mmCIF file of C-alpha atoms and ligand atoms in Angstrom:
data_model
loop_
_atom_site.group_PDB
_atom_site.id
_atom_site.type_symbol
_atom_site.label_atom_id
_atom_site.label_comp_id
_atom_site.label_asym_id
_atom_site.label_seq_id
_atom_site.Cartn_x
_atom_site.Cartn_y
_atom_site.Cartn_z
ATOM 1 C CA UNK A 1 0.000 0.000 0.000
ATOM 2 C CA UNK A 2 2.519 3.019 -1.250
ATOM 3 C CA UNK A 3 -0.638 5.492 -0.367
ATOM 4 C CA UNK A 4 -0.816 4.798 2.736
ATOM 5 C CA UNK A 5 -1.572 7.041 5.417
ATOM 6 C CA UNK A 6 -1.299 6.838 9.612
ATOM 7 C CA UNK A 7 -4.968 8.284 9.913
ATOM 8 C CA UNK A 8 -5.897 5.579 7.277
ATOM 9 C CA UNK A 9 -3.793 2.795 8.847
ATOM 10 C CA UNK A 10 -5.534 3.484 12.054
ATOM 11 C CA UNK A 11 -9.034 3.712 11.554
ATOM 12 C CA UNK A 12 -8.420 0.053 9.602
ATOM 13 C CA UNK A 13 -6.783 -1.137 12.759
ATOM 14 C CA UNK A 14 -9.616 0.216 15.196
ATOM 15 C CA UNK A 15 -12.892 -1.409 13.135
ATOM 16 C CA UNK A 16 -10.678 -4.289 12.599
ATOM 17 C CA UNK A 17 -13.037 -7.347 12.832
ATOM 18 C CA UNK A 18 -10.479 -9.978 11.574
ATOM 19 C CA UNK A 19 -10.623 -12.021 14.639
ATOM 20 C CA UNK A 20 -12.368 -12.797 17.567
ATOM 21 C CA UNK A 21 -10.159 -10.488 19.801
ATOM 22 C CA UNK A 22 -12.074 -7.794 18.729
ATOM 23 C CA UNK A 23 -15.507 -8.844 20.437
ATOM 24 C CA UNK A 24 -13.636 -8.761 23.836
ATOM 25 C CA UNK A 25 -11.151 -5.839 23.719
ATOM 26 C CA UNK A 26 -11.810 -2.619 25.432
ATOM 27 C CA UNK A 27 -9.198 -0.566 23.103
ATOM 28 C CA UNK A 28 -7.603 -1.543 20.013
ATOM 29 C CA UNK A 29 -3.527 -0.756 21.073
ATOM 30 C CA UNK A 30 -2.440 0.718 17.770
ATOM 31 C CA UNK A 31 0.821 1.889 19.143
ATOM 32 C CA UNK A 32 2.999 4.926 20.314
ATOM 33 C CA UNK A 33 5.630 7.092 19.665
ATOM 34 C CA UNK A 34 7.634 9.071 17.104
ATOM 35 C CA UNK A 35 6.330 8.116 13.585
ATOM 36 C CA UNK A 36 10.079 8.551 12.185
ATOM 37 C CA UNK A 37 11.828 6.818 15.041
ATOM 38 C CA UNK A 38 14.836 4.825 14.292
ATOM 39 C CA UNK A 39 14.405 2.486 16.570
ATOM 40 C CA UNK A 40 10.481 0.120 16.712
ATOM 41 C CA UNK A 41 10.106 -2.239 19.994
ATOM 42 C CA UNK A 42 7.914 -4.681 19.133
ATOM 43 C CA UNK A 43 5.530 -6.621 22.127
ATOM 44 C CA UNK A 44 3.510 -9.459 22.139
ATOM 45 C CA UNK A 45 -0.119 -8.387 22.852
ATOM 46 C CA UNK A 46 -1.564 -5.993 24.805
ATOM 47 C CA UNK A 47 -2.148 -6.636 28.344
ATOM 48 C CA UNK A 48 -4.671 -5.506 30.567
ATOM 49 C CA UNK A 49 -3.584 -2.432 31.485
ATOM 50 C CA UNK A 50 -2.985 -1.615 27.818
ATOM 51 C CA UNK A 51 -6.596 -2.644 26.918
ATOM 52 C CA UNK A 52 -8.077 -0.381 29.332
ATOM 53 C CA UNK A 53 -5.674 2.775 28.087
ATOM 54 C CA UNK A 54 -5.284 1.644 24.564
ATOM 55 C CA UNK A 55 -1.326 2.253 24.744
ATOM 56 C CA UNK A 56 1.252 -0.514 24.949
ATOM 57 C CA UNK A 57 3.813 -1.161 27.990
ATOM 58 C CA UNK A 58 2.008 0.825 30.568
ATOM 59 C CA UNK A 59 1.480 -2.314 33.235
ATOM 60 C CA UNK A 60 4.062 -3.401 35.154
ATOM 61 C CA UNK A 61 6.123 -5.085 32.576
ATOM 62 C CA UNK A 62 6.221 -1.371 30.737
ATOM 63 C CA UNK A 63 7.511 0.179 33.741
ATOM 64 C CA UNK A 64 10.403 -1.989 33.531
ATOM 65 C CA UNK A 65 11.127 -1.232 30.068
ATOM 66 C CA UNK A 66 10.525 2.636 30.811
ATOM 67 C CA UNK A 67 13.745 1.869 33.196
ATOM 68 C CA UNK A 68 15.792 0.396 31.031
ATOM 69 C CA UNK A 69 14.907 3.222 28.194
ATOM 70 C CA UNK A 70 16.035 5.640 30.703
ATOM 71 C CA UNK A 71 19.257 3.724 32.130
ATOM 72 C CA UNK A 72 20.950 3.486 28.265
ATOM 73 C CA UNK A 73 19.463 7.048 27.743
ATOM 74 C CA UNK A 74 17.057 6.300 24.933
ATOM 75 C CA UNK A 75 14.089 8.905 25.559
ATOM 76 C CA UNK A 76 10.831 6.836 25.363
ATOM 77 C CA UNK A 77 9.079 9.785 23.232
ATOM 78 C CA UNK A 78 11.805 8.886 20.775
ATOM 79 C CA UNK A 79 10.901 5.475 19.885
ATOM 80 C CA UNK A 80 7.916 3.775 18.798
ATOM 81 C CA UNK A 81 6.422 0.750 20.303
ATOM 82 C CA UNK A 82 4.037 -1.858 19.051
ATOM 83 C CA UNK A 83 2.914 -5.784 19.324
ATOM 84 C CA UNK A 84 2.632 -7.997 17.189
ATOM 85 C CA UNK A 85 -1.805 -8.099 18.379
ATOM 86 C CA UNK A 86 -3.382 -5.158 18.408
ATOM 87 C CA UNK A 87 -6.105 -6.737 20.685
ATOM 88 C CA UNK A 88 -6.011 -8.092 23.754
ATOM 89 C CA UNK A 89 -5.625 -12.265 24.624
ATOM 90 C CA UNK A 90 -8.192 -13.052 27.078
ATOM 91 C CA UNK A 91 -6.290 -14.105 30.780
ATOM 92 C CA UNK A 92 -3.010 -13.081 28.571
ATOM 93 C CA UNK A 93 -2.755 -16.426 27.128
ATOM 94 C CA UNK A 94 -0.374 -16.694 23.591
ATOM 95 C CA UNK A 95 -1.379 -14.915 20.331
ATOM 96 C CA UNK A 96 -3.042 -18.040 18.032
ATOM 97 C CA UNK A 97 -1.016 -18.121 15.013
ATOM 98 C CA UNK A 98 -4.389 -17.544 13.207
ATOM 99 C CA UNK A 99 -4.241 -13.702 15.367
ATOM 100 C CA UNK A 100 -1.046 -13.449 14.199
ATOM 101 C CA UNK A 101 -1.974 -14.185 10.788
ATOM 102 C CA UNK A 102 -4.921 -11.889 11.035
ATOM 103 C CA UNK A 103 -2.894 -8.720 12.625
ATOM 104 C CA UNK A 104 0.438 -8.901 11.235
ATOM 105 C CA UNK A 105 -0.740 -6.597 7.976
ATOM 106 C CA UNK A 106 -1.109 -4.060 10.969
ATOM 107 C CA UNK A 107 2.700 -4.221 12.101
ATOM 108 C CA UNK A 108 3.883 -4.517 8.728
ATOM 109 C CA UNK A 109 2.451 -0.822 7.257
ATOM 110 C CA UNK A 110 3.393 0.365 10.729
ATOM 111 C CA UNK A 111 7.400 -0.227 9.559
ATOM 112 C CA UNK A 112 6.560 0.833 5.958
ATOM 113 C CA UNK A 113 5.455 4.209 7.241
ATOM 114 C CA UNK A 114 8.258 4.057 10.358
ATOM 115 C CA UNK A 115 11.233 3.174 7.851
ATOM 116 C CA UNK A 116 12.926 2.855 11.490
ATOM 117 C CA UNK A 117 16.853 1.864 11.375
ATOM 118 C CA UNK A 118 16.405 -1.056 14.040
ATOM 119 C CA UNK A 119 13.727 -3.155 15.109
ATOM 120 C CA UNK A 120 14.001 -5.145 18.726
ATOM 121 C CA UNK A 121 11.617 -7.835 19.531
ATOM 122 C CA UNK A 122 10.623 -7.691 23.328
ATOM 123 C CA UNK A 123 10.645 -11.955 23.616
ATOM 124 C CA UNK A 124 9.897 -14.990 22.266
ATOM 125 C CA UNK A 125 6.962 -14.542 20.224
ATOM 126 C CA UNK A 126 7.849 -11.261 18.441
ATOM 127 C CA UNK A 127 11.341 -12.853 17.814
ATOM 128 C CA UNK A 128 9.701 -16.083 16.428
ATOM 129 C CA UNK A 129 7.440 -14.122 14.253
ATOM 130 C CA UNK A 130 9.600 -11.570 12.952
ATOM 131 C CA UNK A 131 13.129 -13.228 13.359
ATOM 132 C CA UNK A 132 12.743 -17.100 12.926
ATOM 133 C CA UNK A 133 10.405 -19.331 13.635
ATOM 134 C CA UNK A 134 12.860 -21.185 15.370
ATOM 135 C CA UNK A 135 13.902 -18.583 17.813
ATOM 136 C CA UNK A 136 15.753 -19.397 20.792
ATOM 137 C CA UNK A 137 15.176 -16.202 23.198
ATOM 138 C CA UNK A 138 17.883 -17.311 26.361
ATOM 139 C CA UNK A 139 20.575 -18.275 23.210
ATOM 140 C CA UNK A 140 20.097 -15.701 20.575
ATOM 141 C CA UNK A 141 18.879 -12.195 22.294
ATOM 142 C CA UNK A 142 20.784 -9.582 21.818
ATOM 143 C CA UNK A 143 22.332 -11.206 18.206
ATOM 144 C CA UNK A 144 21.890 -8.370 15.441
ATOM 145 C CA UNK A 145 20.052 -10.115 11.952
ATOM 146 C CA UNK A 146 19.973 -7.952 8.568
ATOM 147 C CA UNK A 147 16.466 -7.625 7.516
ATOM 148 C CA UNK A 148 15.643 -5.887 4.034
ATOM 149 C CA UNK A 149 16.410 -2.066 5.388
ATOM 150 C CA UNK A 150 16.932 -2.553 8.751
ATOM 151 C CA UNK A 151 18.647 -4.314 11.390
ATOM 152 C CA UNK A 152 16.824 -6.365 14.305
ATOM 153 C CA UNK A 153 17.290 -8.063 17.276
ATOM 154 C CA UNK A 154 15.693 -9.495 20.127
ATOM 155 C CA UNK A 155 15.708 -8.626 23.809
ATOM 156 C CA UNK A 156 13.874 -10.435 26.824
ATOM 157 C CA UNK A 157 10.581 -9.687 27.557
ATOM 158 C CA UNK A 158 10.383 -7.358 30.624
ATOM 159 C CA UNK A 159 7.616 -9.965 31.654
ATOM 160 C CA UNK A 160 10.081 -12.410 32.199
ATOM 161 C CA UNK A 161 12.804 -10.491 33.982
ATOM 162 C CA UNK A 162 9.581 -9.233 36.777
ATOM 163 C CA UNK A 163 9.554 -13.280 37.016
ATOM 164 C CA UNK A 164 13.167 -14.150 36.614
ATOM 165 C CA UNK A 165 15.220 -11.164 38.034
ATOM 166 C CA UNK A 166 18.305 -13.144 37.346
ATOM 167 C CA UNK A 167 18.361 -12.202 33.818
ATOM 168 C CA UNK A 168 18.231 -8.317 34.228
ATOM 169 C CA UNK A 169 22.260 -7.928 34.216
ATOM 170 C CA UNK A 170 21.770 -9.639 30.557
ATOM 171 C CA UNK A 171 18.944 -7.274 29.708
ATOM 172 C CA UNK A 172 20.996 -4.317 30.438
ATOM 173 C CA UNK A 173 23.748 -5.475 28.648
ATOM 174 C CA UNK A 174 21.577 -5.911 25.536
ATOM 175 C CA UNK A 175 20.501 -2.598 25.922
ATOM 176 C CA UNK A 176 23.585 -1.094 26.065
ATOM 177 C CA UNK A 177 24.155 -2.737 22.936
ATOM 178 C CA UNK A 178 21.478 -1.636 21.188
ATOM 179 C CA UNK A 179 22.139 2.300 22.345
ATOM 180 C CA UNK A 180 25.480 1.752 20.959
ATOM 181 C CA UNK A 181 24.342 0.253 17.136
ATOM 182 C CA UNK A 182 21.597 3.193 17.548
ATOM 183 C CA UNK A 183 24.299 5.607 17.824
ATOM 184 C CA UNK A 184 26.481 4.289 15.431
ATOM 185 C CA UNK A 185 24.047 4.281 12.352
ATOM 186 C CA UNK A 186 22.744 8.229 13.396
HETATM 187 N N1 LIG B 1 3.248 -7.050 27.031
HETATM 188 C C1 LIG B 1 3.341 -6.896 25.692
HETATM 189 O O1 LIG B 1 3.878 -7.747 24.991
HETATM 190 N N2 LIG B 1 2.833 -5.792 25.173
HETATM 191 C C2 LIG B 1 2.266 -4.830 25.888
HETATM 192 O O2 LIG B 1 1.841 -3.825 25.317
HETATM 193 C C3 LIG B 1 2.193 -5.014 27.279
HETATM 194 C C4 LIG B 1 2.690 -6.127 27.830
#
């Protein structure tokens, strides 16, 4: 879709019907942040914090994420964050691959209009669906891939780290990583 515009782009997402997500969400999370940021986080699915406020990572797993923005200095205005769903799972459970399916158009003008430099997949199921099916999160995060224009990576989820703490030093390190490659493609 070379015409395509973010007002467009988001009243498809919001009347989206695709799936059956949409008969239970509260808000369609289309996303946030600078429309020309280099750098796109991409989630799983919203929670249900995110539900209720329509905006992604603003629970407790996005408050963990703000710190980590903030401790390698990347301003959270200054990125853009989406999922992979735009609705929410009910009780959280995994995205079907028939949501995926369904949403993925979504994510996929989202970069088009974004052209971002870097994309980083917070977990497992963004880095299966955007990385490799075969994704192995606690072996391969933080490992850079070459996709079309960009570069992308995956990071653990901040879910995770609120359940297993013990990965945090590995998290930061990633991160670190990342504000470095952002800095050295500006
Ligand atoms: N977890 C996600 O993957 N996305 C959100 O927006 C919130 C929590």
């Amino acid at each position: 879709m070379s015409n395509d515009t973010w007002e467009k782009l988001r009243a498809d997402c919001e009347g989206c019907t695709a799936c059956e997500l949409c008969k239970t969400r509260t808000n369609c999370v289309f996303g946030t942040g600078d429309e020309n940021a280099d750098i796109l986080f991409v989630g799983e699915a919203p929670g249900d914090n995110e539900d209720k406020t329509g905006i992604p990572f603003v629970g407790r797993a996005g408050k963990l994420l703000d710190q980590y923005l903030f401790a390698v200095d990347i301003p959270r205005e200054s990125v853009y964050i989406a999922n992979i769903l735009k609705c929410r799972p009910p009780k959280n459970r995994d995205p079907l691959p028939a949501e995926e399916d369904a949403c993925i158009e979504f994510l996929r003008r989202q970069v088009r209009l974004i052209k971002p430099k870097m994309i980083v997949c917070l977990g497992r199921i963004s880095a299966m669906r955007l990385i490799s099916p075969d994704f192995k999160i606690t072996k391969q995060h933080g490992e850079w891939f070459e996709k079309g224009n960009f570069l992308i990576t995956a990071v653990y989820h901040p879910a995770l780290l609120l359940r297993d703490p013990r990965r945090k030093e590995e998290m930061l390190a990633d991160m670190k990583k990342i504000k470095q490659k952002l800095d050295e493609l500006k």
